[in-house]
mmCIF file of N, CA and C in Angstrom:
data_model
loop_
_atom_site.group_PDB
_atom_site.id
_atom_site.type_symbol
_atom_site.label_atom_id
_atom_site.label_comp_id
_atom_site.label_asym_id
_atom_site.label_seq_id
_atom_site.Cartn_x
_atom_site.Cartn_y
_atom_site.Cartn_z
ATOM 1 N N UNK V 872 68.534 -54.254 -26.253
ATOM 2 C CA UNK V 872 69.653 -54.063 -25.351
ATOM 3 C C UNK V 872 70.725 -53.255 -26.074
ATOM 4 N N UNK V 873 71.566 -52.248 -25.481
ATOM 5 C CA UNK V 873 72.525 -51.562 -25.689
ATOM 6 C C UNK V 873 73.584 -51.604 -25.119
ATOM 7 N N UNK V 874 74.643 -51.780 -25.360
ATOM 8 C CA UNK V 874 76.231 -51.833 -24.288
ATOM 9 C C UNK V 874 77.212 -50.806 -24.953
ATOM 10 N N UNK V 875 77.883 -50.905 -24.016
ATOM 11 C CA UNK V 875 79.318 -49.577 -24.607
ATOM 12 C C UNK V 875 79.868 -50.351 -23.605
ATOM 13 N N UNK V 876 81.706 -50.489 -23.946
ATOM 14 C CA UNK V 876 82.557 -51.043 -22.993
ATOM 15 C C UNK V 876 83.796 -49.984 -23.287
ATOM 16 N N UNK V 877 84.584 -49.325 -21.863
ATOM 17 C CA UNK V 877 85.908 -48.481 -22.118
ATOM 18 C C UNK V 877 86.729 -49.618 -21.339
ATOM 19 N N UNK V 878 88.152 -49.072 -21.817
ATOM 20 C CA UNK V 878 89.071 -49.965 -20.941
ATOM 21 C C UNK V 878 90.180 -49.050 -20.937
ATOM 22 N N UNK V 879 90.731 -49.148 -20.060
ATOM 23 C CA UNK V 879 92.322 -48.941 -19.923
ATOM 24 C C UNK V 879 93.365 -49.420 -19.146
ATOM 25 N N UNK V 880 94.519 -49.295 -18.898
ATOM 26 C CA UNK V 880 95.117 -49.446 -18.434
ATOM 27 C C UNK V 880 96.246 -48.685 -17.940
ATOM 28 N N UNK V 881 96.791 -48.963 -16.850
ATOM 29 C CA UNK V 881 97.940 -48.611 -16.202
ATOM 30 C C UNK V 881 98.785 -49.414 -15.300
ATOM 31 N N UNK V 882 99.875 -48.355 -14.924
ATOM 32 C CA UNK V 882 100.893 -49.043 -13.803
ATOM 33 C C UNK V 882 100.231 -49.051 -12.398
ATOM 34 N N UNK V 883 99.567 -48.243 -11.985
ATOM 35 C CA UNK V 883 98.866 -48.274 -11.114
ATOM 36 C C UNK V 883 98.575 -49.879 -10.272
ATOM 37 N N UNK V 884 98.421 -49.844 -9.013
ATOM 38 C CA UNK V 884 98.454 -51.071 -8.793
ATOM 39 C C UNK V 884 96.673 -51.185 -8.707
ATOM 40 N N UNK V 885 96.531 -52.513 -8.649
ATOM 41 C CA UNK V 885 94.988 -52.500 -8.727
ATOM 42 C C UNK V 885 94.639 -52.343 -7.353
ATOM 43 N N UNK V 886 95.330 -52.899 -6.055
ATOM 44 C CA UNK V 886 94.506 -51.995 -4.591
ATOM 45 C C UNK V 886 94.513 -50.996 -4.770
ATOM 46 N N UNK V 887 95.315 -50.120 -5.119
ATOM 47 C CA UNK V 887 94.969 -48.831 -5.250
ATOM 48 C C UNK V 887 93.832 -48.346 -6.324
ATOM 49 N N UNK V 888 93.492 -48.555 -7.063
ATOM 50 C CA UNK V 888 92.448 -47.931 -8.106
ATOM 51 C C UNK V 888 91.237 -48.601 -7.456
ATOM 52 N N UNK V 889 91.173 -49.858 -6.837
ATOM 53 C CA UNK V 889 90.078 -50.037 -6.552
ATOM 54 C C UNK V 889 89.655 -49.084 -5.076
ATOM 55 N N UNK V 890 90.614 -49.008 -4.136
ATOM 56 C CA UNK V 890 90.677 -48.382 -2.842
ATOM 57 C C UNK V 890 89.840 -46.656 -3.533
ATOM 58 N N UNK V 891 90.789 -46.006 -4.379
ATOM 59 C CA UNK V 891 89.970 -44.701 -4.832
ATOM 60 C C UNK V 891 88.727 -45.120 -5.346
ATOM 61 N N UNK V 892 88.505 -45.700 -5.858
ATOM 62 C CA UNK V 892 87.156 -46.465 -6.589
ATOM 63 C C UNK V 892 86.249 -46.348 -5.617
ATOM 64 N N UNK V 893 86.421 -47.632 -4.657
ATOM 65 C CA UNK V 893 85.359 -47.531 -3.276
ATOM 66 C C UNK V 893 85.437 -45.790 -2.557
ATOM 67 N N UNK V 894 86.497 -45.310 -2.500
ATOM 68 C CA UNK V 894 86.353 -43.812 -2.132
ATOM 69 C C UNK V 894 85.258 -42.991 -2.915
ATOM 70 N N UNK V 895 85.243 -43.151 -4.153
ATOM 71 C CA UNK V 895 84.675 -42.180 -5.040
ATOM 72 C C UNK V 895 83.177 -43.010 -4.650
ATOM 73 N N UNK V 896 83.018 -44.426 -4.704
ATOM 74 C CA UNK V 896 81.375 -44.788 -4.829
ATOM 75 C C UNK V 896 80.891 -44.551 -3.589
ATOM 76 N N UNK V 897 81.914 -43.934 -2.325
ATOM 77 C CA UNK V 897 81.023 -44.068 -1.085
ATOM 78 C C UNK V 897 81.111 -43.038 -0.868
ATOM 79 N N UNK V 898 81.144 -41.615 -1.568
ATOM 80 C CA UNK V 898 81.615 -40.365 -1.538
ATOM 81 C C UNK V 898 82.111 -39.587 -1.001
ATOM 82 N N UNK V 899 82.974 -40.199 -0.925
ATOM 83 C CA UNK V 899 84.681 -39.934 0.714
ATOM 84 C C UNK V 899 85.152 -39.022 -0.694
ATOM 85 N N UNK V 900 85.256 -39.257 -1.980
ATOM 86 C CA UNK V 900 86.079 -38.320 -3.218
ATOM 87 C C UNK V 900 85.357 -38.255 -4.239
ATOM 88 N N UNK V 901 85.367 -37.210 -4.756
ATOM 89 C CA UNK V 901 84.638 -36.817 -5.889
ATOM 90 C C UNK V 901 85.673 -36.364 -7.500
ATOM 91 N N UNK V 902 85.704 -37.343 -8.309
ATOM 92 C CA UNK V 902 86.938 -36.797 -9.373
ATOM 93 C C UNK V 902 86.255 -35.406 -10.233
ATOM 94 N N UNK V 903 86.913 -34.591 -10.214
ATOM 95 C CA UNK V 903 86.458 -33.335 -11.920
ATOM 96 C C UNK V 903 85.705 -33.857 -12.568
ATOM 97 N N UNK V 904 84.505 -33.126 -13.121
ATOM 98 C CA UNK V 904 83.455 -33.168 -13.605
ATOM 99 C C UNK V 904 82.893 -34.722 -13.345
ATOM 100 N N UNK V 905 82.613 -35.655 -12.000
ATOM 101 C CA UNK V 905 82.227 -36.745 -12.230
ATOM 102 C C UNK V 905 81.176 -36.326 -11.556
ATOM 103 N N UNK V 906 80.335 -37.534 -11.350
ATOM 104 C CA UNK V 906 78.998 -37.672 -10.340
ATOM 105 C C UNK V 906 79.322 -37.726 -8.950
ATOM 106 N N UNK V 907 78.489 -37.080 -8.175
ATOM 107 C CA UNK V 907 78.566 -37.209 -6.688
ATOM 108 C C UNK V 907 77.715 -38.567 -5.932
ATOM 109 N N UNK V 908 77.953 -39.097 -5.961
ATOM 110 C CA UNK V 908 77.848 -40.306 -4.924
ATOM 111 C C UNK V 908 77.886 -40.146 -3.169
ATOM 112 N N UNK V 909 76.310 -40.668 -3.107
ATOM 113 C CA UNK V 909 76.106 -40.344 -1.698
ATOM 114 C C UNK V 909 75.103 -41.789 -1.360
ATOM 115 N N UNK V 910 75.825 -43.068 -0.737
ATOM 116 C CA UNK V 910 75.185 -44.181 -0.545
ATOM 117 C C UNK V 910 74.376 -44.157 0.952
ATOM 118 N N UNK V 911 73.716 -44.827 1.304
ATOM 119 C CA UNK V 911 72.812 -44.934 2.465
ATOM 120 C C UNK V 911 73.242 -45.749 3.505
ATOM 121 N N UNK V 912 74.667 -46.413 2.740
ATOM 122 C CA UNK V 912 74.954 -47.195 4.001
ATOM 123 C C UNK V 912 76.277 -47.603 3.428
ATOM 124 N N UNK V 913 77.423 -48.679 4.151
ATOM 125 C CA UNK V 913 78.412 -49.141 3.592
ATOM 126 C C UNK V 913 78.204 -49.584 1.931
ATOM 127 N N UNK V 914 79.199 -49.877 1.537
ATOM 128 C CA UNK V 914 78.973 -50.106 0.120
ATOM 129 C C UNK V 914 79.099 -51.293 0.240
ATOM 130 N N UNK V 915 77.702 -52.223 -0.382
ATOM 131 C CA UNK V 915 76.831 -53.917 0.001
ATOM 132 C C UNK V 915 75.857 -54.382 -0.887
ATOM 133 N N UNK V 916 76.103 -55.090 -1.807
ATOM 134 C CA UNK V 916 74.958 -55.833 -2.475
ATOM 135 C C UNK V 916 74.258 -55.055 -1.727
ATOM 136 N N UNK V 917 72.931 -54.490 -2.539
ATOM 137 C CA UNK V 917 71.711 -54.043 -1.886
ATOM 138 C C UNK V 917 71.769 -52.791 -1.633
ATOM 139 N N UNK V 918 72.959 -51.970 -1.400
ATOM 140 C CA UNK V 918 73.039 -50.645 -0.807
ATOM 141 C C UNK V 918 72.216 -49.557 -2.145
ATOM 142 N N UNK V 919 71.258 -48.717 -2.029
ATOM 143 C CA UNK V 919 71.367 -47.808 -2.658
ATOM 144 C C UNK V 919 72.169 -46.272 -2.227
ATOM 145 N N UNK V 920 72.330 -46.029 -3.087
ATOM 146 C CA UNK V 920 73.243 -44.654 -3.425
ATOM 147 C C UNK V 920 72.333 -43.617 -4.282
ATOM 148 N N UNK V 921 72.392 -42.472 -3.608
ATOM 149 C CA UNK V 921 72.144 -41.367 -4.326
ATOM 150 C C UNK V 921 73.367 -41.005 -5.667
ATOM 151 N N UNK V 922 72.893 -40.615 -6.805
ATOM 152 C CA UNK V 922 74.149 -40.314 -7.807
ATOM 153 C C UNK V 922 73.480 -39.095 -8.246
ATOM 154 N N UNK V 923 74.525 -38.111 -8.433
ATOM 155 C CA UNK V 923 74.132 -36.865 -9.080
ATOM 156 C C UNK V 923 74.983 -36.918 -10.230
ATOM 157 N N UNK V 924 74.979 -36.913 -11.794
ATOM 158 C CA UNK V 924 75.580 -36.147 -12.617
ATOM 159 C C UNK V 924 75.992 -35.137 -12.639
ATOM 160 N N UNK V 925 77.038 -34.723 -12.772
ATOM 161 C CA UNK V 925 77.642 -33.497 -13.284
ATOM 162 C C UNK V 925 76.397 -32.860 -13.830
ATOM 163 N N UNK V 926 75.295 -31.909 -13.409
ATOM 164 C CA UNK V 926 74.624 -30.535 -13.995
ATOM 165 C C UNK V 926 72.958 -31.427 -14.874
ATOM 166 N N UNK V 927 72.919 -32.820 -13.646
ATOM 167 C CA UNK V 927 71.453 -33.668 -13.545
ATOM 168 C C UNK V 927 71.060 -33.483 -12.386
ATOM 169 N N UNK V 928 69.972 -34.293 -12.622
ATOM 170 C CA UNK V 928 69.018 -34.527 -11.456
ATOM 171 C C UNK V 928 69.619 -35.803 -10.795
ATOM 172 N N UNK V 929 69.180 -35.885 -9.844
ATOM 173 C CA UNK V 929 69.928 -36.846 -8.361
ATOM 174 C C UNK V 929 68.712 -38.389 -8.916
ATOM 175 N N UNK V 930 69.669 -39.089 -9.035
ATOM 176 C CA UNK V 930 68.783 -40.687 -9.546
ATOM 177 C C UNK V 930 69.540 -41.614 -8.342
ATOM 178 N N UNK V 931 68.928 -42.651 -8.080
ATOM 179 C CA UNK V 931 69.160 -44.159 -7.331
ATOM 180 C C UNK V 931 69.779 -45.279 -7.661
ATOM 181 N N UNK V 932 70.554 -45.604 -7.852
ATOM 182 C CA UNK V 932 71.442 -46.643 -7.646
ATOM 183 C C UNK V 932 71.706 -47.849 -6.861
ATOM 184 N N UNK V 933 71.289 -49.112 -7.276
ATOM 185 C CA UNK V 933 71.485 -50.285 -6.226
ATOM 186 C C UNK V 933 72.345 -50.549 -6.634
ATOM 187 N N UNK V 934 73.787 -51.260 -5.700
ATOM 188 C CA UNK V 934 74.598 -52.214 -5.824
ATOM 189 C C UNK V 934 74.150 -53.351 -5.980
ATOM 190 N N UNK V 935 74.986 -54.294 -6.826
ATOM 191 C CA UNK V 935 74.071 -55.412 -7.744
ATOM 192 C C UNK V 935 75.296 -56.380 -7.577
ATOM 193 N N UNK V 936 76.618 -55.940 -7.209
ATOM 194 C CA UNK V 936 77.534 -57.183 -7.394
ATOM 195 C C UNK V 936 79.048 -56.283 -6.715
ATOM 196 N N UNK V 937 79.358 -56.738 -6.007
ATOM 197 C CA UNK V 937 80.571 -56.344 -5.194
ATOM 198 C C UNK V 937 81.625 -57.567 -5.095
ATOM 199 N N UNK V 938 82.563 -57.705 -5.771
ATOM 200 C CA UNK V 938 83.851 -58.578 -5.230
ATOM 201 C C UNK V 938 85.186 -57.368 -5.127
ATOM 202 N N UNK V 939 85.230 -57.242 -3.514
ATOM 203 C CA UNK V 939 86.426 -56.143 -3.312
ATOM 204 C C UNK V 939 87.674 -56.870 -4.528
ATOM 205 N N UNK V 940 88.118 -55.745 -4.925
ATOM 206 C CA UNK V 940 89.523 -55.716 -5.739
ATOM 207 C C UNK V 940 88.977 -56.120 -7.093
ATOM 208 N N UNK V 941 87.875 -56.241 -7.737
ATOM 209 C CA UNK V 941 88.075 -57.336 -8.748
ATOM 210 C C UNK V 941 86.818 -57.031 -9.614
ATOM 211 N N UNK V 942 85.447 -56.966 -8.634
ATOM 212 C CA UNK V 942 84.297 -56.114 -9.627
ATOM 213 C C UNK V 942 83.053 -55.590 -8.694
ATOM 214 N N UNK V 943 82.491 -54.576 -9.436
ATOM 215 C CA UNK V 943 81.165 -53.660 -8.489
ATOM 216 C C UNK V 943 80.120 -53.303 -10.242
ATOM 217 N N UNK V 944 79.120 -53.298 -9.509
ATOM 218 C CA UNK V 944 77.810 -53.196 -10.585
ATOM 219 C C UNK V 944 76.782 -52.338 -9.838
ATOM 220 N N UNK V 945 76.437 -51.703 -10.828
ATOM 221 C CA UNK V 945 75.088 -51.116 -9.977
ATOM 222 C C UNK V 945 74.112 -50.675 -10.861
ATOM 223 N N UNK V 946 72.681 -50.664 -10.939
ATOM 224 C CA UNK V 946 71.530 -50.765 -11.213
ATOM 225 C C UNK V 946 70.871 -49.434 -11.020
ATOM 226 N N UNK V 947 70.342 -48.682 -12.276
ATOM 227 C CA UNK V 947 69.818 -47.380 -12.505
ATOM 228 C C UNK V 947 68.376 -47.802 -13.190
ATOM 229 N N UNK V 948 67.289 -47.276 -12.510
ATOM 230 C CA UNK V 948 65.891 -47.451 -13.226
ATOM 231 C C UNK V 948 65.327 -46.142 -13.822
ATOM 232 N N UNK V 949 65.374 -45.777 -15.275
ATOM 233 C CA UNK V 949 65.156 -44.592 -15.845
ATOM 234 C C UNK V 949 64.105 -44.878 -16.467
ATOM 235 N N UNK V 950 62.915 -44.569 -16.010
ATOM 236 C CA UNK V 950 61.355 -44.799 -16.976
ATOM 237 C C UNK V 950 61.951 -46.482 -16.714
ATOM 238 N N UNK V 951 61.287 -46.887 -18.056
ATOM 239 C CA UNK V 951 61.248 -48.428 -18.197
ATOM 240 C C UNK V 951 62.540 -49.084 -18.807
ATOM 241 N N UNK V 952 63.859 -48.214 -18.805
ATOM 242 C CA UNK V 952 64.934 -48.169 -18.893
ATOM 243 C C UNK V 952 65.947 -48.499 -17.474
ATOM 244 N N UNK V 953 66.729 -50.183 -17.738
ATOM 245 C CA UNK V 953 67.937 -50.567 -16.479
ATOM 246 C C UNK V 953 68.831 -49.986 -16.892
ATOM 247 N N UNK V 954 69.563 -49.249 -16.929
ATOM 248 C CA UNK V 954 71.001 -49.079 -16.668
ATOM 249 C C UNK V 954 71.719 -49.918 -15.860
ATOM 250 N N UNK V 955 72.758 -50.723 -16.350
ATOM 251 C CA UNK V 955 73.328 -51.260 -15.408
ATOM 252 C C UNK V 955 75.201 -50.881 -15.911
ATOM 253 N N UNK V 956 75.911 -50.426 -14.755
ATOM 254 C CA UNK V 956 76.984 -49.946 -14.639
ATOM 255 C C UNK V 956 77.944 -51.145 -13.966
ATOM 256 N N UNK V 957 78.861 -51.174 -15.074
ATOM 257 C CA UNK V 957 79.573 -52.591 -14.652
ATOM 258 C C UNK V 957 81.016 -51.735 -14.386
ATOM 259 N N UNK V 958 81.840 -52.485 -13.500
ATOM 260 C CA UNK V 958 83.163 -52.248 -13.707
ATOM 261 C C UNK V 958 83.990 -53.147 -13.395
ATOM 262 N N UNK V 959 85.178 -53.424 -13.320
ATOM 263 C CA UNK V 959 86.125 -54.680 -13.678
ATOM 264 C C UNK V 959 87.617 -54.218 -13.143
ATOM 265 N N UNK V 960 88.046 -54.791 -12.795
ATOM 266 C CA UNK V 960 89.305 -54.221 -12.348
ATOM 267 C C UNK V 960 90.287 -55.597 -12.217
ATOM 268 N N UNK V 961 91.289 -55.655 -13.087
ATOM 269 C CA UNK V 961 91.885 -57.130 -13.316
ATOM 270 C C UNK V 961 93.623 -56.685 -12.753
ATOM 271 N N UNK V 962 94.207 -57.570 -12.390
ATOM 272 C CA UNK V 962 95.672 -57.107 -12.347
ATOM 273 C C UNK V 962 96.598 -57.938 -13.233
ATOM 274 N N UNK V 963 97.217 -57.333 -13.443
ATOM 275 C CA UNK V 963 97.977 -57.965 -15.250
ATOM 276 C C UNK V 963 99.470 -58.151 -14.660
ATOM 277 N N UNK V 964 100.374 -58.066 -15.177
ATOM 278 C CA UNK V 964 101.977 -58.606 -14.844
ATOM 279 C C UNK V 964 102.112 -56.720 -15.048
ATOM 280 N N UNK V 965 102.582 -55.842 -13.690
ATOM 281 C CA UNK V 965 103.202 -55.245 -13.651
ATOM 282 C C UNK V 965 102.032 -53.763 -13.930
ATOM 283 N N UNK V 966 100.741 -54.143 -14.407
ATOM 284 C CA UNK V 966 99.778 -53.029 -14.930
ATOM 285 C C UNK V 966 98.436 -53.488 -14.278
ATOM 286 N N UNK V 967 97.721 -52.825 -14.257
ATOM 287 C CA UNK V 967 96.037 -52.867 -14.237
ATOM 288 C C UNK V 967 94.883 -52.911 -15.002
ATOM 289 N N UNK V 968 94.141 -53.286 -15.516
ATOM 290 C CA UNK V 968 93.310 -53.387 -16.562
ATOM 291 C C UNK V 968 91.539 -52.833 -16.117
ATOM 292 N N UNK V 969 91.460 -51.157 -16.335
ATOM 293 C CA UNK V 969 90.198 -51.058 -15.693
ATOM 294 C C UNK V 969 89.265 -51.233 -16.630
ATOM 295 N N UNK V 970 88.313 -51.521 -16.809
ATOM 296 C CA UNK V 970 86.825 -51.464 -17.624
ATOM 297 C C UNK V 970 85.418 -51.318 -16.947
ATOM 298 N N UNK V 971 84.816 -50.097 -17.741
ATOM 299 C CA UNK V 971 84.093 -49.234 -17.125
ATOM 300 C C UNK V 971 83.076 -49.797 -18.170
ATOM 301 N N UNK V 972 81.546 -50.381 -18.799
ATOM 302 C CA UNK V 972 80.455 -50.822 -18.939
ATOM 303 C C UNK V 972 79.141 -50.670 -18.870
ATOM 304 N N UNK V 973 78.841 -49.990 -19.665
ATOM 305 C CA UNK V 973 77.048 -49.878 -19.465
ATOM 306 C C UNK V 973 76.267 -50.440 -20.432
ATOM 307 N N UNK V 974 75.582 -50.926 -19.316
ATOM 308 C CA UNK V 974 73.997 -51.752 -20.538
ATOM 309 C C UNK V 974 73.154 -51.273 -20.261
ATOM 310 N N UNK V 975 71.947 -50.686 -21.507
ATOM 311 C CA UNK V 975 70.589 -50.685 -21.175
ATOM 312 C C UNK V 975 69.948 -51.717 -21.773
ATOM 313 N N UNK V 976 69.272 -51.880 -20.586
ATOM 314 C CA UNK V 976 68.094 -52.900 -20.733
ATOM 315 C C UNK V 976 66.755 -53.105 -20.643
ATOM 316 N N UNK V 977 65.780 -53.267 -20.953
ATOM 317 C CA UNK V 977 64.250 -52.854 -20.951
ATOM 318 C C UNK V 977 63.434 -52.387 -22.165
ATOM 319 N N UNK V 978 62.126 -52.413 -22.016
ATOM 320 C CA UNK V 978 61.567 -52.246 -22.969
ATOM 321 C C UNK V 978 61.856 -50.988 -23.595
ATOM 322 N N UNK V 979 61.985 -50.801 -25.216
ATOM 323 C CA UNK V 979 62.906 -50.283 -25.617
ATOM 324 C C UNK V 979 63.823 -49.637 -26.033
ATOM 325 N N UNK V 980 64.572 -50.552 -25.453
ATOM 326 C CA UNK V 980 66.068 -50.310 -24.740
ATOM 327 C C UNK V 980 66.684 -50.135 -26.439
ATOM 328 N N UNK V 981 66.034 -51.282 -27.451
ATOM 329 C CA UNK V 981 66.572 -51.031 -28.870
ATOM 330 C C UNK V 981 66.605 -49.785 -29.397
ATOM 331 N N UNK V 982 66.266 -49.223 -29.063
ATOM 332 C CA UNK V 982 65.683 -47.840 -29.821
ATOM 333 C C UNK V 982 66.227 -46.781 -28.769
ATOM 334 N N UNK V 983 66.762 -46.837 -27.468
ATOM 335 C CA UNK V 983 66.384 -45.826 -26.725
ATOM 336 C C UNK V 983 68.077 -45.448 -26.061
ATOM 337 N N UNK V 984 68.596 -47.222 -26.173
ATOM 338 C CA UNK V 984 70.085 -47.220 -26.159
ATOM 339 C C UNK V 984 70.383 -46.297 -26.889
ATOM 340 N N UNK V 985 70.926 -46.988 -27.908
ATOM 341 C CA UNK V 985 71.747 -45.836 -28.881
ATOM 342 C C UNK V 985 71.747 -44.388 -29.204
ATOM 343 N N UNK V 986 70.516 -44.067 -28.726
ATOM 344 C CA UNK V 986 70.453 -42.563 -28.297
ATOM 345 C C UNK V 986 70.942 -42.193 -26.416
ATOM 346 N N UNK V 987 70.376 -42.654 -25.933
ATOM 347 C CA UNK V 987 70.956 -42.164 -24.570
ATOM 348 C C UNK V 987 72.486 -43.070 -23.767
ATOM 349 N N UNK V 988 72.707 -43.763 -24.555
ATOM 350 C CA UNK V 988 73.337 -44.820 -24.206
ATOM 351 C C UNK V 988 75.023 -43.745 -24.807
ATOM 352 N N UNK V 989 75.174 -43.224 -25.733
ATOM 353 C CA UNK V 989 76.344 -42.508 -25.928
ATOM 354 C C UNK V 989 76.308 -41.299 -25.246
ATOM 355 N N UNK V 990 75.430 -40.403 -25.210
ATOM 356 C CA UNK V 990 75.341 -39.560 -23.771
ATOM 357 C C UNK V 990 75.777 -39.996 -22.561
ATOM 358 N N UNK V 991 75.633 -41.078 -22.102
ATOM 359 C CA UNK V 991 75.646 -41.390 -20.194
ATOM 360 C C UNK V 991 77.021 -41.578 -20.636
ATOM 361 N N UNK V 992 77.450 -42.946 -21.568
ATOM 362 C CA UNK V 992 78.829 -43.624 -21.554
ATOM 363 C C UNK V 992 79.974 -42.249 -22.132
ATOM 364 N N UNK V 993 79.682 -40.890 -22.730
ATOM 365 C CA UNK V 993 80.497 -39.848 -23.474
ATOM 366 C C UNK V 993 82.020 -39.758 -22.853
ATOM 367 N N UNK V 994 81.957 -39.867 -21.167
ATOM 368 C CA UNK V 994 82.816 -39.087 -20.099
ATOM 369 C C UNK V 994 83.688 -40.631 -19.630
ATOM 370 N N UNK V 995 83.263 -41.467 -20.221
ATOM 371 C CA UNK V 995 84.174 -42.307 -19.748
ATOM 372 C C UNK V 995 85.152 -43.011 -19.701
ATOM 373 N N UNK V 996 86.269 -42.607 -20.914
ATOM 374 C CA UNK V 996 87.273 -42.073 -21.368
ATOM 375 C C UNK V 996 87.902 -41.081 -20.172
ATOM 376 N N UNK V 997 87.235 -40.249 -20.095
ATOM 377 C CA UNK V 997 88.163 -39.058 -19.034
ATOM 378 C C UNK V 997 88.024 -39.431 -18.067
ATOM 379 N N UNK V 998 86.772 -40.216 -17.508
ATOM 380 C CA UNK V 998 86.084 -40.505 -15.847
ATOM 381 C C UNK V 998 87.684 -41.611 -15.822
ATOM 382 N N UNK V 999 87.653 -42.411 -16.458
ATOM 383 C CA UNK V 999 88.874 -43.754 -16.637
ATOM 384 C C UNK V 999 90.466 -42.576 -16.148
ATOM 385 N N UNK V 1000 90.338 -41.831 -17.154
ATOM 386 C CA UNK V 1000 91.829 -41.407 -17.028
ATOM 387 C C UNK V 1000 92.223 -40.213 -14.804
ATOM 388 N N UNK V 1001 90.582 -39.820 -14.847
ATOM 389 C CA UNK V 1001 90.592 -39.293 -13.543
ATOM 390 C C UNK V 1001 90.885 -39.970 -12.159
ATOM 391 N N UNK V 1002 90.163 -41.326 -12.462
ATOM 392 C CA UNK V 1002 90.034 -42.285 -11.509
ATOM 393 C C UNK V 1002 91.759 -42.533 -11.465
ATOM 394 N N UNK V 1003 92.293 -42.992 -12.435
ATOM 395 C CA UNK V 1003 94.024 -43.646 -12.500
ATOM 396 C C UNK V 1003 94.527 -42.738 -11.917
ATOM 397 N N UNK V 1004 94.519 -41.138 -12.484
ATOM 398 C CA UNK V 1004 95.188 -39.641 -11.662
ATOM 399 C C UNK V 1004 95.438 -39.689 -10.148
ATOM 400 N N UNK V 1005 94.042 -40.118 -9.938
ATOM 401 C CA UNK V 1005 93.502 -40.097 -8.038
ATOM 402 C C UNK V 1005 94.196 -41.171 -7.703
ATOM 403 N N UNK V 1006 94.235 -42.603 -8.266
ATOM 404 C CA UNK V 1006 94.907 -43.389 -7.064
ATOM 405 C C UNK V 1006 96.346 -42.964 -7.450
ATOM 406 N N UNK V 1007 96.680 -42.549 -8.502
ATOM 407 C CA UNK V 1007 98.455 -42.405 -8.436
ATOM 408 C C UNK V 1007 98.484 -41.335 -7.461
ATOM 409 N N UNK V 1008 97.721 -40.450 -6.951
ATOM 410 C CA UNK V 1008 98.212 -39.310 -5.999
ATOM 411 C C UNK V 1008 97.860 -39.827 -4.813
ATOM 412 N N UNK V 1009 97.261 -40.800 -4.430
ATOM 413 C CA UNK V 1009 96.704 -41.309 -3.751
ATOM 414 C C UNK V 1009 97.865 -41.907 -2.680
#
């Protein structure tokens, strides 16, 4: 197993980052250089989503865990490689606390993480600071 965890924070209120959030995963918005997101149905435990990388090939995505305002997960099957994409969204006294999460998991994932696992997670630092941009203009 492999994980990487980003976090940040802002003033931003958390309906709002999560509101752009659900915008961006149901592909009503697309942030600079992120993935295009194109789901098959409302965004629902169970829903898959088309995801394109920025300058990849178009992969599948199940939603795996939805609590509006608070957390969303979703499930990538690469070869014998899970990706699973966590995110978190907490509200603090006066700030927001986002955290963005990936695990690989599967056979191995020991060996296969740490090489592809800093590639996928590279952008998410900036993906973090794009997402905050959008709901403050928001």
């Amino acid at each position: 197993m492999w994980t990487h965890e980003c976090t940040t924070e802002t003033d931003v209120p958390v309906d709002r980052i999560w509101q752009t959030f659900v915008d961006i995963h149901s592909g009503r918005l697309r942030l600079p250089g992120g993935d295009v997101f194109r789901p098959e149905g409302d965004l629902a435990v169970g829903t898959r989503i088309a995801v394109t990388p920025a300058g990849q090939d178009t992969m599948t995505s199940v939603v795996t865990e939805l609590e509006p305002g608070a957390a969303y997960a979703d499930e990538t099957s690469y070869g014998d490689l899970v990706l699973t994409f966590r995110h978190r969204f907490q509200p603090l006294e006066g700030a927001t606390r986002i955290t963005h999460a990936l695990t690989i998991t599967g056979p191995g994932s020991d060996e296969a993480g740490p090489v592809v696992g800093p590639q996928i997670s590279a952008d998410f630092p900036e993906q973090l600071d794009a997402l905050v941009d959008a709901a403050r203009r928001a």
